[in-house]
Amino acid sequence: MSKKALIAMSGGVDSSAAAYLMKQAGYDCVGVTMRLFDHDSDEVRPDKACCTDEDVKDALLVCLKMDIPHHTVDYKAQFKEAVMDPFVTAYETGRTPNPCINCNRYLKFEELFRQADEFGCDVIVTGHYAKVAFNDETGRWELRRAAYRDKDQTYVLFNLTQEQLARIRFPLGDMKDKEETRAVAESRGFKNAKKHESQDICFVPTGKYTDFIEKYTGKIYPEGDFVDVRNGAVLGTHKGIIRYTVGQRKGLGLALPQPMYVTKVAPEENRVYLGLNEDLFATTLIADDFNWVSHPGFQSEGDAPLRVTAKVRYKQPDRPATVYPLPGGRVRVEFDEPERAITKGQAVVLYDGEYVVGGGTIVDVEE
């Protein structure tokens, strides 16, 4: 009897190609599309949004083309609780979130595992660019970088557990580039073979996240002071704490004698601190909610530090660093060279060559 695979079908070319490759590998496939968010029709830009009615239709058409069943499941309540609410809270508390990380953690690789069990599926399949392999020497499953480095998505997958990795398949992990993926879809006559990639946050298709937050909460965020981080001088008035993130230069609305950047967002003071470019650099961060992926992790606070490479943004090279254990499962990451604009709320992900050591959420930056 062939194994059964649940394919997470977004309606895009990546998940469609992944579905075809799994069917070719002999799996009994079932497509599942998650309903996460209802767009206002006047806000949807087809070149930017995802999770639209058109995306659901495209997923269905691909499944029909391959003669595999397709199901649409409603996860809007779970998405609101696990992704949208934390997104808003982060900005209100001076942090900058990455909602794709929570979506992967709580929806794609939590809710979908429950769905897979209901359907009797052995494995879950997505169109992510990443690899999974078992290391016989360590006895652990490893999350590894994709062959297509520009598209490698391991940064947003660091929350995967050993149990999940054992049942996950990433058929696109060995693709050399996006064109190779599109060629697979084109060879099967899939309608979405040349479909655009969604670029923005799915529930903010206009790209104006501040408009979304104000509409979502019904709040008006009060003005406050811009403050010079070096001398405490008030430089002007900001337009609400949610509009600013560390490293930001544009949109400050100030006439300044030299370029200044947001260095700190302090909601408890309702202040936004500004500094020069050199004020953005730091070498040390603290991360919590840390998940050890391919490495067993620290067993106690007295464990020896680990040499790794680390990155604090998705589209960024990883840099040499050392990670130290802290109480409560937290870690301290010290970069060999100062990093620019390390931001609370973002993820730090650690690597050892090809595989992901682990990752967590940045909660503090030591100046």
CSV table of C-alpha atoms in Angstrom, one decimal:
chain,number,residue,atom,x,y,z
A,1,MET,CA,0.0,0.0,0.0
A,2,SER,CA,1.4,3.4,-1.0
A,3,LYS,CA,2.0,6.0,1.7
A,4,LYS,CA,-0.5,8.9,2.0
A,5,ALA,CA,0.6,12.6,1.8
A,6,LEU,CA,-1.2,15.7,2.8
A,7,ILE,CA,-0.1,18.5,0.4
A,8,ALA,CA,-0.5,22.1,1.8
A,9,MET,CA,-1.9,23.8,-1.4
A,10,SER,CA,-1.6,27.6,-1.4
A,11,GLY,CA,-2.6,27.9,-5.1
A,12,GLY,CA,0.9,29.0,-6.0
A,13,VAL,CA,3.4,27.3,-8.2
A,14,ASP,CA,5.7,26.0,-5.4
A,15,SER,CA,3.0,23.9,-3.7
A,16,SER,CA,1.6,22.7,-7.0
A,17,ALA,CA,5.0,21.5,-8.2
A,18,ALA,CA,5.6,19.9,-4.8
A,19,ALA,CA,2.3,18.0,-5.1
A,20,TYR,CA,3.2,16.7,-8.5
A,21,LEU,CA,6.6,15.5,-7.4
A,22,MET,CA,5.1,13.6,-4.5
A,23,LYS,CA,2.5,11.9,-6.7
A,24,GLN,CA,5.3,11.0,-9.1
A,25,ALA,CA,7.2,9.5,-6.1
A,26,GLY,CA,4.2,7.1,-5.6
A,27,TYR,CA,2.4,8.8,-2.8
A,28,ASP,CA,-1.4,8.8,-2.5
A,29,CYS,CA,-1.9,12.6,-2.3
A,30,VAL,CA,-4.7,14.8,-0.9
A,31,GLY,CA,-4.6,18.6,-1.3
A,32,VAL,CA,-5.6,20.9,1.5
A,33,THR,CA,-5.9,24.7,1.2
A,34,MET,CA,-6.2,26.7,4.4
A,35,ARG,CA,-8.6,29.6,4.7
A,36,LEU,CA,-6.8,32.0,6.9
A,37,PHE,CA,-8.2,35.4,6.2
A,38,ASP,CA,-11.0,37.1,4.3
A,39,HIS,CA,-9.8,40.0,2.2
A,40,ASP,CA,-11.8,43.2,1.6
A,41,SER,CA,-12.3,43.2,-2.1
A,42,ASP,CA,-11.2,46.8,-2.5
A,43,GLU,CA,-7.9,46.1,-0.8
A,44,VAL,CA,-6.7,43.1,-2.8
A,45,ARG,CA,-3.9,43.6,-5.2
A,46,PRO,CA,-3.5,40.5,-7.3
A,47,ASP,CA,0.2,41.1,-7.7
A,48,LYS,CA,0.8,41.2,-4.0
A,49,ALA,CA,-1.9,39.3,-2.0
A,50,CYS,CA,-2.2,35.6,-1.3
A,51,CYS,CA,-4.9,33.5,0.3
A,52,THR,CA,-7.5,35.0,-2.0
A,53,ASP,CA,-10.5,33.3,-3.6
A,54,GLU,CA,-8.5,33.1,-6.8
A,55,ASP,CA,-5.7,31.2,-4.9
A,56,VAL,CA,-8.2,28.6,-3.6
A,57,LYS,CA,-9.5,28.2,-7.1
A,58,ASP,CA,-6.0,27.7,-8.5
A,59,ALA,CA,-5.3,25.0,-5.9
A,60,LEU,CA,-8.5,23.2,-6.8
A,61,LEU,CA,-7.7,23.3,-10.5
A,62,VAL,CA,-4.2,21.8,-9.9
A,63,CYS,CA,-5.7,19.0,-7.9
A,64,LEU,CA,-8.3,18.3,-10.5
A,65,LYS,CA,-5.5,18.2,-13.1
A,66,MET,CA,-3.7,15.6,-11.1
A,67,ASP,CA,-6.9,13.7,-10.2
A,68,ILE,CA,-6.3,14.1,-6.4
A,69,PRO,CA,-8.9,15.1,-3.8
A,70,HIS,CA,-8.9,18.7,-2.6
A,71,HIS,CA,-10.3,20.1,0.7
A,72,THR,CA,-10.6,23.7,1.9
A,73,VAL,CA,-10.4,24.1,5.6
A,74,ASP,CA,-11.3,27.1,7.7
A,75,TYR,CA,-8.6,28.2,10.1
A,76,LYS,CA,-9.5,31.9,10.3
A,77,ALA,CA,-10.1,31.8,14.1
A,78,GLN,CA,-6.8,30.0,14.7
A,79,PHE,CA,-5.0,32.4,12.4
A,80,LYS,CA,-6.4,35.4,14.2
A,81,GLU,CA,-5.4,34.1,17.6
A,82,ALA,CA,-1.9,32.8,16.6
A,83,VAL,CA,-0.8,35.3,14.0
A,84,MET,CA,-2.8,38.5,13.7
A,85,ASP,CA,-3.3,39.2,17.4
A,86,PRO,CA,0.4,38.7,18.2
A,87,PHE,CA,1.3,40.8,15.2
A,88,VAL,CA,-0.6,43.8,16.6
A,89,THR,CA,0.6,43.3,20.1
A,90,ALA,CA,4.2,43.3,18.9
A,91,TYR,CA,4.0,46.7,17.3
A,92,GLU,CA,2.1,48.1,20.3
A,93,THR,CA,4.9,47.0,22.6
A,94,GLY,CA,7.8,48.3,20.5
A,95,ARG,CA,8.7,45.1,18.7
A,96,THR,CA,8.8,44.1,15.0
A,97,PRO,CA,7.2,40.8,14.4
A,98,ASN,CA,7.6,38.2,11.6
A,99,PRO,CA,4.1,36.8,11.1
A,100,CYS,CA,5.2,34.1,8.7
A,101,ILE,CA,7.1,32.4,11.5
A,102,ASN,CA,4.0,32.1,13.6
A,103,CYS,CA,1.9,31.0,10.7
A,104,ASN,CA,4.4,28.2,9.9
A,105,ARG,CA,4.6,27.2,13.6
A,106,TYR,CA,0.9,27.2,14.5
A,107,LEU,CA,-1.0,26.7,11.3
A,108,LYS,CA,1.1,24.9,8.7
A,109,PHE,CA,2.9,22.7,11.1
A,110,GLU,CA,0.4,22.3,14.0
A,111,GLU,CA,-3.1,22.5,12.7
A,112,LEU,CA,-2.2,20.7,9.5
A,113,PHE,CA,-0.7,17.9,11.4
A,114,ARG,CA,-4.0,17.4,13.1
A,115,GLN,CA,-5.7,17.5,9.7
A,116,ALA,CA,-3.2,14.9,8.4
A,117,ASP,CA,-4.0,12.6,11.2
A,118,GLU,CA,-7.8,12.9,10.5
A,119,PHE,CA,-7.1,12.0,6.8
A,120,GLY,CA,-4.8,9.1,7.8
A,121,CYS,CA,-1.8,10.8,6.1
A,122,ASP,CA,1.7,9.6,6.8
A,123,VAL,CA,3.5,12.8,5.8
A,124,ILE,CA,2.9,16.5,5.3
A,125,VAL,CA,4.2,18.2,2.2
A,126,THR,CA,4.8,22.0,1.6
A,127,GLY,CA,6.4,24.0,-1.2
A,128,HIS,CA,9.0,25.5,1.1
A,129,TYR,CA,12.6,25.6,-0.1
A,130,ALA,CA,14.4,23.6,2.6
A,131,LYS,CA,15.6,20.0,3.2
A,132,VAL,CA,15.1,17.4,5.9
A,133,ALA,CA,17.4,14.5,6.5
A,134,PHE,CA,18.1,12.0,9.3
A,135,ASN,CA,21.6,11.9,10.8
A,136,ASP,CA,22.4,8.3,11.7
A,137,GLU,CA,25.3,9.4,13.9
A,138,THR,CA,23.3,11.8,16.1
A,139,GLY,CA,20.0,10.0,15.8
A,140,ARG,CA,18.3,13.3,15.0
A,141,TRP,CA,16.4,14.7,12.1
A,142,GLU,CA,18.1,17.8,10.6
A,143,LEU,CA,16.6,20.9,8.9
A,144,ARG,CA,19.1,21.8,6.2
A,145,ARG,CA,19.4,24.7,3.7
A,146,ALA,CA,17.9,24.4,0.3
A,147,ALA,CA,20.0,24.1,-2.8
A,148,TYR,CA,18.4,27.3,-4.1
A,149,ARG,CA,20.2,29.6,-1.7
A,150,ASP,CA,18.3,32.8,-2.7
A,151,LYS,CA,15.0,31.2,-1.8
A,152,ASP,CA,16.2,29.1,1.2
A,153,GLN,CA,13.4,29.4,3.8
A,154,THR,CA,15.0,27.7,6.8
A,155,TYR,CA,14.9,31.0,8.7
A,156,VAL,CA,11.1,30.8,9.0
A,157,LEU,CA,11.1,27.1,9.8
A,158,PHE,CA,13.3,27.0,13.0
A,159,ASN,CA,10.3,26.0,15.2
A,160,LEU,CA,10.0,22.6,13.7
A,161,THR,CA,10.3,19.7,16.2
A,162,GLN,CA,11.9,16.3,15.8
A,163,GLU,CA,8.5,14.7,15.6
A,164,GLN,CA,7.4,17.1,12.9
A,165,LEU,CA,10.6,16.8,10.9
A,166,ALA,CA,10.2,13.0,10.8
A,167,ARG,CA,6.9,13.5,8.9
A,168,ILE,CA,7.6,16.5,6.7
A,169,ARG,CA,8.7,16.4,3.1
A,170,PHE,CA,10.1,19.4,1.2
A,171,PRO,CA,10.2,18.2,-2.5
A,172,LEU,CA,11.7,21.6,-3.7
A,173,GLY,CA,14.7,21.4,-1.5
A,174,ASP,CA,17.0,20.2,-4.3
A,175,MET,CA,15.7,22.7,-6.9
A,176,LYS,CA,18.5,24.9,-8.3
A,177,ASP,CA,16.3,27.9,-8.9
A,178,LYS,CA,12.7,29.0,-9.3
A,179,GLU,CA,12.7,28.4,-13.0
A,180,GLU,CA,13.3,24.7,-12.4
A,181,THR,CA,10.2,24.7,-10.2
A,182,ARG,CA,8.2,26.5,-12.8
A,183,ALA,CA,9.3,24.1,-15.5
A,184,VAL,CA,7.8,21.2,-13.5
A,185,ALA,CA,4.5,23.0,-13.3
A,186,GLU,CA,4.6,24.0,-17.0
A,187,SER,CA,5.3,20.4,-18.0
A,188,ARG,CA,2.0,19.4,-16.4
A,189,GLY,CA,0.1,22.3,-17.9
A,190,PHE,CA,-0.7,23.8,-14.5
A,191,LYS,CA,-2.5,27.2,-14.9
A,192,ASN,CA,-0.4,28.8,-12.2
A,193,ALA,CA,3.0,27.8,-13.7
A,194,LYS,CA,3.9,31.5,-14.2
A,195,LYS,CA,2.0,32.9,-11.3
A,196,HIS,CA,3.5,35.8,-9.3
A,197,GLU,CA,4.9,35.3,-5.9
A,198,SER,CA,3.0,37.0,-3.1
A,199,GLN,CA,5.4,39.6,-1.5
A,200,ASP,CA,3.5,41.2,1.4
A,201,ILE,CA,1.9,40.0,4.6
A,202,CYS,CA,-1.2,38.1,3.5
A,203,PHE,CA,-3.6,40.0,5.8
A,204,VAL,CA,-2.0,43.4,4.8
A,205,PRO,CA,-2.1,43.2,1.0
A,206,THR,CA,-1.8,47.0,0.6
A,207,GLY,CA,1.5,46.9,2.4
A,208,LYS,CA,0.3,49.5,4.9
A,209,TYR,CA,0.5,47.6,8.1
A,210,THR,CA,-0.3,50.7,10.3
A,211,ASP,CA,-3.6,51.2,8.5
A,212,PHE,CA,-4.4,47.5,9.2
A,213,ILE,CA,-3.5,47.8,12.9
A,214,GLU,CA,-5.7,50.9,13.4
A,215,LYS,CA,-8.6,49.4,11.6
A,216,TYR,CA,-8.2,46.0,13.4
A,217,THR,CA,-8.0,47.6,16.9
A,218,GLY,CA,-10.1,50.7,16.4
A,219,LYS,CA,-7.5,52.6,18.3
A,220,ILE,CA,-5.8,55.9,17.7
A,221,TYR,CA,-2.2,55.7,18.7
A,222,PRO,CA,-1.1,59.0,20.4
A,223,GLU,CA,1.7,61.2,19.3
A,224,GLY,CA,4.9,61.4,21.4
A,225,ASP,CA,8.5,62.7,21.3
A,226,PHE,CA,11.3,61.8,19.0
A,227,VAL,CA,14.4,61.8,21.3
A,228,ASP,CA,18.1,62.0,20.4
A,229,VAL,CA,19.5,58.7,21.9
A,230,ARG,CA,22.9,60.4,22.6
A,231,ASN,CA,21.9,63.5,24.6
A,232,GLY,CA,18.1,63.2,25.3
A,233,ALA,CA,17.2,66.2,23.3
A,234,VAL,CA,13.6,66.3,21.9
A,235,LEU,CA,13.9,66.4,18.1
A,236,GLY,CA,10.2,66.5,17.2
A,237,THR,CA,6.9,64.7,17.4
A,238,HIS,CA,6.2,61.1,16.2
A,239,LYS,CA,2.8,60.0,14.9
A,240,GLY,CA,2.1,57.0,17.0
A,241,ILE,CA,4.4,54.2,18.3
A,242,ILE,CA,3.3,51.5,15.9
A,243,ARG,CA,4.7,53.4,12.9
A,244,TYR,CA,8.4,52.9,13.7
A,245,THR,CA,10.9,50.1,13.8
A,246,VAL,CA,14.6,49.9,14.6
A,247,GLY,CA,16.7,50.9,11.6
A,248,GLN,CA,14.0,53.1,10.0
A,249,ARG,CA,15.1,56.3,8.4
A,250,LYS,CA,12.3,57.2,5.9
A,251,GLY,CA,8.9,58.5,7.0
A,252,LEU,CA,10.1,60.3,10.2
A,253,GLY,CA,8.8,63.6,8.9
A,254,LEU,CA,11.7,65.6,10.4
A,255,ALA,CA,14.1,68.1,9.0
A,256,LEU,CA,17.4,67.0,10.5
A,257,PRO,CA,21.0,68.3,9.8
A,258,GLN,CA,22.2,64.7,9.2
A,259,PRO,CA,20.6,61.3,8.5
A,260,MET,CA,19.1,59.8,11.7
A,261,TYR,CA,17.6,56.4,12.3
A,262,VAL,CA,15.2,54.8,14.8
A,263,THR,CA,17.5,53.1,17.4
A,264,LYS,CA,14.8,52.2,20.0
A,265,VAL,CA,11.0,52.2,20.3
A,266,ALA,CA,9.9,52.8,23.9
A,267,PRO,CA,6.1,52.4,24.3
A,268,GLU,CA,6.2,52.7,28.1
A,269,GLU,CA,7.5,56.3,27.5
A,270,ASN,CA,5.7,56.7,24.2
A,271,ARG,CA,9.0,57.8,22.8
A,272,VAL,CA,11.0,56.9,19.7
A,273,TYR,CA,14.8,57.3,20.0
A,274,LEU,CA,16.8,58.4,17.0
A,275,GLY,CA,20.6,58.1,16.4
A,276,LEU,CA,23.3,58.0,13.8
A,277,ASN,CA,24.0,55.0,11.7
A,278,GLU,CA,26.8,53.9,14.0
A,279,ASP,CA,24.3,53.9,16.9
A,280,LEU,CA,22.5,51.0,15.3
A,281,PHE,CA,25.3,48.5,15.7
A,282,ALA,CA,25.5,45.9,18.5
A,283,THR,CA,27.2,42.6,19.1
A,284,THR,CA,25.0,40.8,21.7
A,285,LEU,CA,21.4,39.8,21.8
A,286,ILE,CA,19.2,37.7,24.1
A,287,ALA,CA,16.7,35.2,22.7
A,288,ASP,CA,13.9,33.3,24.3
A,289,ASP,CA,11.3,30.7,23.2
A,290,PHE,CA,14.3,29.0,21.8
A,291,ASN,CA,13.8,25.8,19.7
A,292,TRP,CA,16.8,23.4,19.2
A,293,VAL,CA,16.3,21.8,15.8
A,294,SER,CA,19.2,19.7,14.5
A,295,HIS,CA,21.3,20.1,17.7
A,296,PRO,CA,20.2,18.7,21.1
A,297,GLY,CA,20.9,22.1,22.7
A,298,PHE,CA,22.2,23.1,26.1
A,299,GLN,CA,21.4,20.7,28.9
A,300,SER,CA,22.4,23.2,31.7
A,301,GLU,CA,23.7,26.7,32.3
A,302,GLY,CA,27.2,25.3,32.8
A,303,ASP,CA,27.4,23.9,29.3
A,304,ALA,CA,30.3,25.1,27.0
A,305,PRO,CA,29.3,27.7,24.4
A,306,LEU,CA,28.8,26.8,20.8
A,307,ARG,CA,30.4,28.3,17.8
A,308,VAL,CA,27.8,29.0,15.1
A,309,THR,CA,26.8,31.4,12.4
A,310,ALA,CA,23.7,33.4,13.0
A,311,LYS,CA,21.3,35.8,11.2
A,312,VAL,CA,18.7,38.2,12.5
A,313,ARG,CA,16.8,38.7,9.3
A,314,TYR,CA,15.5,36.5,6.5
A,315,LYS,CA,17.3,38.2,3.6
A,316,GLN,CA,20.7,38.4,5.3
A,317,PRO,CA,23.8,36.4,5.3
A,318,ASP,CA,24.6,34.5,8.5
A,319,ARG,CA,27.6,35.8,10.5
A,320,PRO,CA,30.1,34.1,12.8
A,321,ALA,CA,28.9,34.1,16.5
A,322,THR,CA,29.0,32.3,19.8
A,323,VAL,CA,25.9,31.2,21.7
A,324,TYR,CA,25.8,30.8,25.5
A,325,PRO,CA,23.2,29.2,27.7
A,326,LEU,CA,21.1,31.3,30.1
A,327,PRO,CA,18.6,30.5,32.8
A,328,GLY,CA,15.1,29.5,31.7
A,329,GLY,CA,16.2,28.1,28.3
A,330,ARG,CA,17.2,31.5,27.0
A,331,VAL,CA,20.4,32.0,25.1
A,332,ARG,CA,22.9,34.9,24.5
A,333,VAL,CA,24.3,35.3,21.1
A,334,GLU,CA,27.5,37.2,20.6
A,335,PHE,CA,28.6,38.1,17.1
A,336,ASP,CA,32.2,38.4,16.2
A,337,GLU,CA,31.5,41.7,14.5
A,338,PRO,CA,28.8,44.2,15.3
A,339,GLU,CA,25.5,43.7,13.6
A,340,ARG,CA,23.3,46.5,12.3
A,341,ALA,CA,19.7,47.1,13.6
A,342,ILE,CA,19.2,43.9,15.6
A,343,THR,CA,15.5,44.2,16.4
A,344,LYS,CA,13.3,42.9,19.2
A,345,GLY,CA,10.5,40.7,18.0
A,346,GLN,CA,12.5,39.3,15.0
A,347,ALA,CA,14.1,35.9,15.0
A,348,VAL,CA,17.7,34.9,15.4
A,349,VAL,CA,18.5,31.6,13.7
A,350,LEU,CA,21.7,29.7,14.2
A,351,TYR,CA,23.5,27.5,11.6
A,352,ASP,CA,26.3,25.1,11.5
A,353,GLY,CA,27.2,24.8,7.9
A,354,GLU,CA,24.3,23.3,6.0
A,355,TYR,CA,22.0,22.6,8.9
A,356,VAL,CA,19.9,24.7,11.3
A,357,VAL,CA,21.1,24.5,14.9
A,358,GLY,CA,18.0,26.3,16.3
A,359,GLY,CA,16.3,29.6,16.6
A,360,GLY,CA,14.3,31.9,18.9
A,361,THR,CA,12.8,35.3,19.4
A,362,ILE,CA,15.0,38.4,20.1
A,363,VAL,CA,13.9,39.9,23.4
A,364,ASP,CA,16.8,42.2,24.2
A,365,VAL,CA,19.8,43.8,22.6
A,366,GLU,CA,22.8,44.7,24.7
A,367,GLU,CA,24.2,48.0,23.8
